[in-house]
PDB file of C-alpha atoms and ligand atoms in Angstrom:
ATOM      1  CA  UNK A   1      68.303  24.996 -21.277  1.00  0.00           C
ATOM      2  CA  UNK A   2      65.339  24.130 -19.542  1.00  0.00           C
ATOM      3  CA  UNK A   3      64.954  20.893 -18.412  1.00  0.00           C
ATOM      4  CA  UNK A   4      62.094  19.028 -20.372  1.00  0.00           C
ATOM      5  CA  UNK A   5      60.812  15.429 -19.911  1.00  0.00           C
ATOM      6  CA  UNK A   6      59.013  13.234 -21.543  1.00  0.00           C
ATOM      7  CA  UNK A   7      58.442  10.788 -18.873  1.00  0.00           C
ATOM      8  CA  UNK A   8      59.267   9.069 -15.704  1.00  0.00           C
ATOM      9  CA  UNK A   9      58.062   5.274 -14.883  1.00  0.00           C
ATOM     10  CA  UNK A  10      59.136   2.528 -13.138  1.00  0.00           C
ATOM     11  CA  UNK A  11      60.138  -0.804 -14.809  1.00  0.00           C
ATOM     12  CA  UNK A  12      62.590  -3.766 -15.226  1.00  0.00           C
ATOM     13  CA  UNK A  13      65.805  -2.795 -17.481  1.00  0.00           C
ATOM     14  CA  UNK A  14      65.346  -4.696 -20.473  1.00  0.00           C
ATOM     15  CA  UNK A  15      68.987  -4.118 -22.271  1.00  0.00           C
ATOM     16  CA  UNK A  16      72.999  -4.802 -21.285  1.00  0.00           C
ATOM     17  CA  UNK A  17      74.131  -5.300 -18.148  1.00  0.00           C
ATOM     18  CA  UNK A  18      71.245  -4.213 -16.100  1.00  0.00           C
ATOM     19  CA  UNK A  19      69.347  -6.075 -17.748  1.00  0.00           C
ATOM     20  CA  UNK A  20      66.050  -7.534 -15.589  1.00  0.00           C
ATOM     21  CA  UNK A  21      67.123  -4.813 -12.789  1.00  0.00           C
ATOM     22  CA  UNK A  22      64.036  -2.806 -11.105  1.00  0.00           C
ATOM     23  CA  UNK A  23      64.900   1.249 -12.319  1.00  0.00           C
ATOM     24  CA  UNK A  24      62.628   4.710 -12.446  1.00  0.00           C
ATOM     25  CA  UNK A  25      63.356   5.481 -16.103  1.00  0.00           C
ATOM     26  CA  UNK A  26      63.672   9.619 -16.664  1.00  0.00           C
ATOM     27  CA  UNK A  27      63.341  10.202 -20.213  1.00  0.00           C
ATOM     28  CA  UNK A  28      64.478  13.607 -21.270  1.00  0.00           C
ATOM     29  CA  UNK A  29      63.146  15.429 -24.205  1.00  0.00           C
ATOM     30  CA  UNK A  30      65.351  16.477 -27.313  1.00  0.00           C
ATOM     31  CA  UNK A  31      67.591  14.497 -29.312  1.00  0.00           C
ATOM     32  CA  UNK A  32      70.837  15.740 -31.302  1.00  0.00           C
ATOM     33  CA  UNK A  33      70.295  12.680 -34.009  1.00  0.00           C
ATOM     34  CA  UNK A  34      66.968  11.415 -35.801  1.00  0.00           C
ATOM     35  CA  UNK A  35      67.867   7.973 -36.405  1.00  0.00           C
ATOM     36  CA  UNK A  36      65.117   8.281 -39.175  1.00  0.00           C
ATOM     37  CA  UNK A  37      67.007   4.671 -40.047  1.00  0.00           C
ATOM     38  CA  UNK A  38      65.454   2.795 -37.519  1.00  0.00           C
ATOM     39  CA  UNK A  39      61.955   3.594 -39.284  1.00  0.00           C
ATOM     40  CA  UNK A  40      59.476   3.971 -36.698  1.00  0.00           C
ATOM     41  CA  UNK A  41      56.484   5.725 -37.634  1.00  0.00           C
ATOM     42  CA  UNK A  42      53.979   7.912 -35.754  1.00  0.00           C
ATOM     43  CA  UNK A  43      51.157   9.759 -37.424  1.00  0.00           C
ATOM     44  CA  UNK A  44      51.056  13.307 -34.955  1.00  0.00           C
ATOM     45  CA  UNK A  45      49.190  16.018 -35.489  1.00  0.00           C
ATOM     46  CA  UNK A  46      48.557  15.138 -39.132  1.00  0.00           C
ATOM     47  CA  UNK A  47      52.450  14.919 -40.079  1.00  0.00           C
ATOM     48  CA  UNK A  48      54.108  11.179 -40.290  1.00  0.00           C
ATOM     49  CA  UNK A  49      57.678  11.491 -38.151  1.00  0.00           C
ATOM     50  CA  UNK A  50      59.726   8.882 -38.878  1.00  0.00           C
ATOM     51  CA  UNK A  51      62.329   8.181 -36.271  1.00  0.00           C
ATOM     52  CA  UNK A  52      63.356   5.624 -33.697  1.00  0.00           C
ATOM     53  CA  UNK A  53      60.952   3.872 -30.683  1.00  0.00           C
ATOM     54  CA  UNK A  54      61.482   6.677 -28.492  1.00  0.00           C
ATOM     55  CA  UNK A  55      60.458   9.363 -31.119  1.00  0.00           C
ATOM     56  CA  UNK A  56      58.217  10.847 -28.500  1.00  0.00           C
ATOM     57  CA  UNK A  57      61.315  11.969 -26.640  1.00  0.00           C
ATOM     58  CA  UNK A  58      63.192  12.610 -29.615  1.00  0.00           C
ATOM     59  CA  UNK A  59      61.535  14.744 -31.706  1.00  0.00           C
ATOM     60  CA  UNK A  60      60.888  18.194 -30.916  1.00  0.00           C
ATOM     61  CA  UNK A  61      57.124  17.557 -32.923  1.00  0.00           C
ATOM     62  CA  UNK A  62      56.099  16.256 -29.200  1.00  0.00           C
ATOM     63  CA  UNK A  63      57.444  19.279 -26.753  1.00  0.00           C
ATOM     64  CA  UNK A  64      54.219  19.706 -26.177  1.00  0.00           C
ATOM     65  CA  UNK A  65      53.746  16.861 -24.505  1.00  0.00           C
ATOM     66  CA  UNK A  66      56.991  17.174 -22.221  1.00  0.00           C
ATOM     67  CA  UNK A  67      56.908  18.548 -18.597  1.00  0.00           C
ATOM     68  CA  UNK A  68      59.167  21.460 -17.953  1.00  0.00           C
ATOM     69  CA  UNK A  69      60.488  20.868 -14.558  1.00  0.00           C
ATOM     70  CA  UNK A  70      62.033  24.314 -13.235  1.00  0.00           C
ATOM     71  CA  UNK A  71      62.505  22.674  -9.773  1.00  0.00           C
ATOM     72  CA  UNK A  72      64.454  19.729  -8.310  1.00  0.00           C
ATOM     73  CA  UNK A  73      62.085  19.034  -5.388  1.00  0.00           C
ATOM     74  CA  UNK A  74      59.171  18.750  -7.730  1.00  0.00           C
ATOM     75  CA  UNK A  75      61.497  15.892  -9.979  1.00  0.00           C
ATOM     76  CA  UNK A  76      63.167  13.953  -6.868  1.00  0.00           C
ATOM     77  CA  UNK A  77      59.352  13.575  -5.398  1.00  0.00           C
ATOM     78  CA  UNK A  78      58.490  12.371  -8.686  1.00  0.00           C
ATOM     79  CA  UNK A  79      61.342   9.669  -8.710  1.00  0.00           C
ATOM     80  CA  UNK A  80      61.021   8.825  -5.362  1.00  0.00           C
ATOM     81  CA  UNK A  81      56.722   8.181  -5.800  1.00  0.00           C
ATOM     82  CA  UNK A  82      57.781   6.005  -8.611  1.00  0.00           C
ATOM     83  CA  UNK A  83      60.619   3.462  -7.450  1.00  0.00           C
ATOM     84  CA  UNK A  84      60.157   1.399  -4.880  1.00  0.00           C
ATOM     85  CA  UNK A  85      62.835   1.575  -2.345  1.00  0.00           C
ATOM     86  CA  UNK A  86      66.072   0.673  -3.887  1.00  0.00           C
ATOM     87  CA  UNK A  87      65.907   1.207  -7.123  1.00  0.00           C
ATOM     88  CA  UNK A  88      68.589   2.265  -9.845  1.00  0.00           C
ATOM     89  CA  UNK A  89      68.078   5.448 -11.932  1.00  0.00           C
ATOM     90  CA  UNK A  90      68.137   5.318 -15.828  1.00  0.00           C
ATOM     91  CA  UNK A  91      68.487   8.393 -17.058  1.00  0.00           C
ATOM     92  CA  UNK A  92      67.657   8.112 -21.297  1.00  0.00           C
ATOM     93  CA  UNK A  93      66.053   9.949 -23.827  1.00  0.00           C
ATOM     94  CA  UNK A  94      66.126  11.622 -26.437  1.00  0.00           C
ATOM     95  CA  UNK A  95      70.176  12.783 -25.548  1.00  0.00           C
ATOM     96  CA  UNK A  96      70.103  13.544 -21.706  1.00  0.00           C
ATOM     97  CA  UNK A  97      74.000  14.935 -21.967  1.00  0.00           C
ATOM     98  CA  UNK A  98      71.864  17.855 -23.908  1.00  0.00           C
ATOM     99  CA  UNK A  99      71.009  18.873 -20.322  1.00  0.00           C
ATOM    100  CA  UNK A 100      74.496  18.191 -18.232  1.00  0.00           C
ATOM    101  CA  UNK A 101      74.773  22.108 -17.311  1.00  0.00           C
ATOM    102  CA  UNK A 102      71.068  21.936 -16.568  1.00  0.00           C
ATOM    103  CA  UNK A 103      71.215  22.880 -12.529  1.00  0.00           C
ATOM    104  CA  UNK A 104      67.531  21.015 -11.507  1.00  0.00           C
ATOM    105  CA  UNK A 105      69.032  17.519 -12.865  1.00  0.00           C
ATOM    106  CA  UNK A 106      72.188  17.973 -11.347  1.00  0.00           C
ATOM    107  CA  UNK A 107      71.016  18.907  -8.307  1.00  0.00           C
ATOM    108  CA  UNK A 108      68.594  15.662  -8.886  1.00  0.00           C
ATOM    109  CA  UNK A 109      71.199  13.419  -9.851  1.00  0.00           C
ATOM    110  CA  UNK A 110      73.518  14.708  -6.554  1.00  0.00           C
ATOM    111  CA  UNK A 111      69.967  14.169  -4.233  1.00  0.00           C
ATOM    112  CA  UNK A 112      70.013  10.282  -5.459  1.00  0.00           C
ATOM    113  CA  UNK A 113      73.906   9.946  -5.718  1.00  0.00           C
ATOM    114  CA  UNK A 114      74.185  10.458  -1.540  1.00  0.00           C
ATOM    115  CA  UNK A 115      71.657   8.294  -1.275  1.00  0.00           C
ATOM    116  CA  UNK A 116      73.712   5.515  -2.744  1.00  0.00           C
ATOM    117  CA  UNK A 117      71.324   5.172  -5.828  1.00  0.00           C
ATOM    118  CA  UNK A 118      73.077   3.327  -8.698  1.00  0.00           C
ATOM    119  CA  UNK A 119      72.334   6.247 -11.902  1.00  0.00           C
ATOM    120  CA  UNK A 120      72.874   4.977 -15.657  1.00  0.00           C
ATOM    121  CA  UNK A 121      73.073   7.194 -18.139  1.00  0.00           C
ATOM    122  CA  UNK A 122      72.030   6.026 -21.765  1.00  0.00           C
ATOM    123  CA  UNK A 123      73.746   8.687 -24.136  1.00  0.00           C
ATOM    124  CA  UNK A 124      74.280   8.228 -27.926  1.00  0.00           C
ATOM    125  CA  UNK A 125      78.114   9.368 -27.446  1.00  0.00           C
ATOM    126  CA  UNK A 126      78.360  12.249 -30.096  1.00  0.00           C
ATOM    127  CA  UNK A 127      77.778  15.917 -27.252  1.00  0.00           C
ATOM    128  CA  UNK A 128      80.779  16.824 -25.839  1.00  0.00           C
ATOM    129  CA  UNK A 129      80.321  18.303 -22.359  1.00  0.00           C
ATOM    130  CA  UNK A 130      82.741  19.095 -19.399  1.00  0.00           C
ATOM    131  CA  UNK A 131      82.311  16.604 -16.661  1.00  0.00           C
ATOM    132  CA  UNK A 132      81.804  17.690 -12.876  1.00  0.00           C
ATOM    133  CA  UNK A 133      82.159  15.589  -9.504  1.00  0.00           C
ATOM    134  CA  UNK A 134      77.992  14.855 -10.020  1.00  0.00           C
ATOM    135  CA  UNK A 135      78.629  13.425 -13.554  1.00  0.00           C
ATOM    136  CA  UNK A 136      81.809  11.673 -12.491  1.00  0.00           C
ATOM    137  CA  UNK A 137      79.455   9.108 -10.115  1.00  0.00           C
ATOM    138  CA  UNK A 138      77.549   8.023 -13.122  1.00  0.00           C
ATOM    139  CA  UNK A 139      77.710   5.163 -15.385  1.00  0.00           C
ATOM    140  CA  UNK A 140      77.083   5.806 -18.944  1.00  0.00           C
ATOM    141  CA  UNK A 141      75.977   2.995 -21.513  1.00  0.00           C
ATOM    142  CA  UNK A 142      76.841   4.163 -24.779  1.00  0.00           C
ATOM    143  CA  UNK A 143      74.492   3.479 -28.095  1.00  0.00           C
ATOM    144  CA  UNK A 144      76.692   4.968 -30.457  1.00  0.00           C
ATOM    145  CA  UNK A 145      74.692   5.344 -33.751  1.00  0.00           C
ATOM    146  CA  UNK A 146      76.075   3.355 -36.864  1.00  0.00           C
ATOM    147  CA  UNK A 147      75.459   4.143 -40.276  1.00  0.00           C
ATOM    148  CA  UNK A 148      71.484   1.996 -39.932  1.00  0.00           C
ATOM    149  CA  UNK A 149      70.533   5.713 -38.344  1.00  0.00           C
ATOM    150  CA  UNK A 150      70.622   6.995 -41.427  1.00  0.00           C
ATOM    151  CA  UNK A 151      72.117   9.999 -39.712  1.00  0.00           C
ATOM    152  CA  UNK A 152      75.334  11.322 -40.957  1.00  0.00           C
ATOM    153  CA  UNK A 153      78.715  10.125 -39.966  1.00  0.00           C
ATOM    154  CA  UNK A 154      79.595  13.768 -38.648  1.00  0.00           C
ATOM    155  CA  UNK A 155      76.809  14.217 -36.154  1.00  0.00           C
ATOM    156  CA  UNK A 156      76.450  10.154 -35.345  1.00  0.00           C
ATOM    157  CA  UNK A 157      80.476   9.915 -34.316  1.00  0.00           C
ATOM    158  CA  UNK A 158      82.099  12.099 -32.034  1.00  0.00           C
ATOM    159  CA  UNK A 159      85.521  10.582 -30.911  1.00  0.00           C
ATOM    160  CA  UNK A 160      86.552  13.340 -28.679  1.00  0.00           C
ATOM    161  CA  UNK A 161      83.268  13.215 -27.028  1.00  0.00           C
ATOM    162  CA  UNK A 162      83.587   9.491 -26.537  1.00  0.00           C
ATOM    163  CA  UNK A 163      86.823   9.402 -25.292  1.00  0.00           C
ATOM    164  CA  UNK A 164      86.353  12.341 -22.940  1.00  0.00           C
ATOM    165  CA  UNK A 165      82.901   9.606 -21.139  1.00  0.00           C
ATOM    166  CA  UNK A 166      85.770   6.375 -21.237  1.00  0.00           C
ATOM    167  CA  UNK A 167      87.836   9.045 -19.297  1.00  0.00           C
ATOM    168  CA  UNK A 168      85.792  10.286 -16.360  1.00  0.00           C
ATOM    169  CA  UNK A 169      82.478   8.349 -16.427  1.00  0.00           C
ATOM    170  CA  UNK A 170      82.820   5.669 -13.286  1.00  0.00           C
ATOM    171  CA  UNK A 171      81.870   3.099 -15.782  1.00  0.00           C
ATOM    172  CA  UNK A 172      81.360   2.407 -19.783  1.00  0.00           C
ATOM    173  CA  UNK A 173      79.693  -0.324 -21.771  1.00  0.00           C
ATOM    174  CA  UNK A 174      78.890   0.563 -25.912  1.00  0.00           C
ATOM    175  CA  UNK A 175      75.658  -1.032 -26.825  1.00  0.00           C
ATOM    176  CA  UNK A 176      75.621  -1.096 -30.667  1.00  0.00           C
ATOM    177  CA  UNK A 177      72.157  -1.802 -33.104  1.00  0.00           C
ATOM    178  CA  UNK A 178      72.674  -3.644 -35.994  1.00  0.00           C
ATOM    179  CA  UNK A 179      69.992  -5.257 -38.031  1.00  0.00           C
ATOM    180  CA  UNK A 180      70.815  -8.630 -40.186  1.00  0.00           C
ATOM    181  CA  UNK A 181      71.852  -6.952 -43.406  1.00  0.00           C
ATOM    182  CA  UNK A 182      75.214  -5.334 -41.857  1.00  0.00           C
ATOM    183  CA  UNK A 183      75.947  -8.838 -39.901  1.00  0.00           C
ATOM    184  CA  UNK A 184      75.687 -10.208 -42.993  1.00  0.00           C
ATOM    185  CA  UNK A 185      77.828  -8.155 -45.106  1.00  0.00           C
ATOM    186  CA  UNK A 186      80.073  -7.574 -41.861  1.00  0.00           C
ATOM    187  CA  UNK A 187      79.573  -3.628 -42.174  1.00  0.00           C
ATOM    188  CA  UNK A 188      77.998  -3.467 -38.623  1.00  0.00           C
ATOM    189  CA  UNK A 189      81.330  -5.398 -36.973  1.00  0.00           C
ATOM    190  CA  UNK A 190      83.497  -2.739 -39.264  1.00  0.00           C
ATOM    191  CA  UNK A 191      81.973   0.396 -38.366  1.00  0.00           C
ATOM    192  CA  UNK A 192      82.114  -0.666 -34.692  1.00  0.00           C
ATOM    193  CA  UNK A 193      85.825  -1.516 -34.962  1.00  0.00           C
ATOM    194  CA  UNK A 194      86.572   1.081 -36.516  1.00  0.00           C
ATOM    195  CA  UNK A 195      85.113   3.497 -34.003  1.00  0.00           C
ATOM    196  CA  UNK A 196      87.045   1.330 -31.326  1.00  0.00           C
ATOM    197  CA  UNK A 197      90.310   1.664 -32.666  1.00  0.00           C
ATOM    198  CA  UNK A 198      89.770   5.323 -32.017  1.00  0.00           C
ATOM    199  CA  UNK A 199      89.058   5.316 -28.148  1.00  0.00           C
ATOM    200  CA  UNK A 200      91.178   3.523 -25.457  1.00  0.00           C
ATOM    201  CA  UNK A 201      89.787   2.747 -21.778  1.00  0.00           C
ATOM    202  CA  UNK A 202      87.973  -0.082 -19.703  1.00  0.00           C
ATOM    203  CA  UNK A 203      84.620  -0.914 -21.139  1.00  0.00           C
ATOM    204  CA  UNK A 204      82.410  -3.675 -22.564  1.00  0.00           C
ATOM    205  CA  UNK A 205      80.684  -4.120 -25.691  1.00  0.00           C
ATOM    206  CA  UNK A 206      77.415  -5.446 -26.290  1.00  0.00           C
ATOM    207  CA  UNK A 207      75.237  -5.819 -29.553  1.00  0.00           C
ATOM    208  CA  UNK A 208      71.720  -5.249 -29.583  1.00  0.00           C
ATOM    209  CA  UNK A 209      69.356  -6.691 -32.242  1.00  0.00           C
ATOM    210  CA  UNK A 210      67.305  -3.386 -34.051  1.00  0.00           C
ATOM    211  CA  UNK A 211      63.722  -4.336 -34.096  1.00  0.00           C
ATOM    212  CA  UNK A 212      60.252  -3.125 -32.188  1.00  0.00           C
ATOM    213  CA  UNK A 213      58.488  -6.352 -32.098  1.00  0.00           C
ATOM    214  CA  UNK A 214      59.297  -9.927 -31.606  1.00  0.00           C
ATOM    215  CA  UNK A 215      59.666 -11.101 -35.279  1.00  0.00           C
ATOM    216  CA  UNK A 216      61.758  -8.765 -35.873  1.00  0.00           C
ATOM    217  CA  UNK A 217      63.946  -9.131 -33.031  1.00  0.00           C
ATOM    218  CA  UNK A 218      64.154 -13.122 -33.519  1.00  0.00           C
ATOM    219  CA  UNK A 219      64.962 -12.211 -36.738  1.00  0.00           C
ATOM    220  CA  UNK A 220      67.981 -10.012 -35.553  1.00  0.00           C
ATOM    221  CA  UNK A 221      69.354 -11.564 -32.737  1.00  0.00           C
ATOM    222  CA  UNK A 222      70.749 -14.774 -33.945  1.00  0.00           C
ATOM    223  CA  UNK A 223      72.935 -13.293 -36.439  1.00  0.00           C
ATOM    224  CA  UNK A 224      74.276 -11.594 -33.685  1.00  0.00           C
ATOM    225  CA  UNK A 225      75.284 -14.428 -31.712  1.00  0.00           C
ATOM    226  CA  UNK A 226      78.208 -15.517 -34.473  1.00  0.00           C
ATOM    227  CA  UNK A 227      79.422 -11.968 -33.896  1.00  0.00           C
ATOM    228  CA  UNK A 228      79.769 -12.149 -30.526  1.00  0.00           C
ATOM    229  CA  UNK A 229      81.894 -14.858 -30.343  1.00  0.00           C
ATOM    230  CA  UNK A 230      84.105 -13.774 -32.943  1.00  0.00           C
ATOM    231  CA  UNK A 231      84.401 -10.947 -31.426  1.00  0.00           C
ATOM    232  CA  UNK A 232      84.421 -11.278 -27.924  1.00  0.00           C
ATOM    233  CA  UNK A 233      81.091  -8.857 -27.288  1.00  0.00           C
ATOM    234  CA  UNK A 234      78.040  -9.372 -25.056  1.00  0.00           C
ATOM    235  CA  UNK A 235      74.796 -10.263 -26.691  1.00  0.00           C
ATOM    236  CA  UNK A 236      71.734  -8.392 -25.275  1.00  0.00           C
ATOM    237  CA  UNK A 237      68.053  -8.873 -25.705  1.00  0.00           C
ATOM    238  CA  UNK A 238      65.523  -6.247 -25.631  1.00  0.00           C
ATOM    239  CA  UNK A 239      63.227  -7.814 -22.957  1.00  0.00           C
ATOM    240  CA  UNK A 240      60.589  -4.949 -22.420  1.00  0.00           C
ATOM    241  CA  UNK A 241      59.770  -5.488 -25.629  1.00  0.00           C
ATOM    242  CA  UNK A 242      59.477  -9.410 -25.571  1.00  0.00           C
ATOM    243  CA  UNK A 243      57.198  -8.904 -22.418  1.00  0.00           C
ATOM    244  CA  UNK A 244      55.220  -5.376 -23.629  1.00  0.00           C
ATOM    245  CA  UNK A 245      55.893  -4.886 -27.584  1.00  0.00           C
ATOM    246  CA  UNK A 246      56.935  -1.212 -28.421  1.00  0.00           C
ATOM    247  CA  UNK A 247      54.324   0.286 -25.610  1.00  0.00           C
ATOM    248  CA  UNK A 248      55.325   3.625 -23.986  1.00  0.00           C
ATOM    249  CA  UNK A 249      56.139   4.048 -20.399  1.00  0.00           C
ATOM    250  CA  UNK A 250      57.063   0.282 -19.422  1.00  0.00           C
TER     251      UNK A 250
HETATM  252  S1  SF4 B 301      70.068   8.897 -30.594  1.00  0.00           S
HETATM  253 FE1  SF4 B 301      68.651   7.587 -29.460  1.00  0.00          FE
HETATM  254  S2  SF4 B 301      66.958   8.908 -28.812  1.00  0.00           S
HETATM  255 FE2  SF4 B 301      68.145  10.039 -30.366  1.00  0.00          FE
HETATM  256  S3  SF4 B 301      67.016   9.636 -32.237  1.00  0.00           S
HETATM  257 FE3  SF4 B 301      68.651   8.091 -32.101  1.00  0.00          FE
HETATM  258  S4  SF4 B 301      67.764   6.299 -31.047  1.00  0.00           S
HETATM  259 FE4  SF4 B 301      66.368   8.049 -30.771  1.00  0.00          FE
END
């Protein structure tokens, strides 16, 4: 497959464990999952999509708007005009495993790799792929989707897939969504445990409130604290949005 992207830009980190860190951001185009749950809405050529913040990159409506890039020169000049010396790599989407037998990335990803260039990968878990040496020197943060996606249980949850990252990425951490109503009714905090159960391996987990403003976020976040410490989990913010709201390319 051709490798499209939506955009590159450089920025703080605003989730997990990176959080506040200086990174060039490469968001691929094409998602496996809609997340139509998450109910962000953009009005595009006429049509409402309904999908999640990065619906841009996720939706196929938008391929217009994504750059093909057929060569890895072209994309590590790109990076490299971006960041600002040392910076770390975040490689998100849309579903960038979608493009793991995609030779221009991987040659990419091996250019920045030598170059001692810490490269996160933010996958959604569920596309099973066969690792190589290149995707063995990433680390992958994990947003598995839970049932707020909307999207079904079959496509969302892939425990082979999962497994298959815990064994050969050179480091894990699941970031999970969950809005008030499944803290509440302690759905979120099952559906995580039960995917958990499933998987063995070193990793962290950290909740995320769902939300593309402020309000909602505040709203989120402190029901997430009591799960947390329940549960041993890492709380995250979502700090790009505190400081820009849901603008694109920050
Ligand atoms: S998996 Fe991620 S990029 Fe894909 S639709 Fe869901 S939130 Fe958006």
């Amino acid at each position: 497959m051709m490798l499209k992207i939506s955009e590159i830009f450089y920025s703080i980190q605003g989730e997990g464990r990176q959080m506040g860190r200086p990174s060039v951001f490469v968001r691929v185009g094409m998602c496996n999952l809609t997340c139509k749950g998450f109910s962000e809405s953009v009005q595009y050529e006429g049509k409402k999509i309904i999908g999640c913040d990065s619906i841009y990159a996720a939706n196929k409506a938008f391929s217009k708007e994504w750059i093909v890039f057929e060569d890895s020169k072209k994309l590590i000049s790109e990076i490299e005009q971006k960041g600002n010396g040392n910076f770390d790599i975040v490689l998100t989407g849309g579903e960038p495993s979608l493009y793991f037998g995609n030779k221009v990335l991987l040659e990419t990803l091996k250019y920045f790799i030598k170059r001692h260039h810490h490269i996160y990968v933010e996958s959604n878990g569920s596309v099973f792929f066969d690792f190589n040496e290149i995707l063995k020197s990433l680390h992958f943060t994990l947003g598995v989707k839970l049932s707020n996606t909307l999207d079904l249980k079959e496509k969302r949850i892939n425990i082979k897939a999962i497994q298959n990252i815990l064994d050969h990425a050179k480091s894990v951490y699941f970031k999970f969504v969950l809005n008030q109503e499944m803290c509440k009714d302690g759905s979120g905090i099952a559906e995580i445990n039960e995917i958990l159960a499933q998987v063995s391996g070193s990793y962290e987990v950290y909740l995320m409130p769902q939300g593309s403003d402020i309000e909602t976020l505040n709203r989120n976040i402190k029901f997430l604290l009591p799960l947390c410490l329940e549960n041993n989990f890492y709380l995250s913010d979502r700090l790009h949005i505190r400081i820009w709201g849901n603008k694109r390319g920050v």
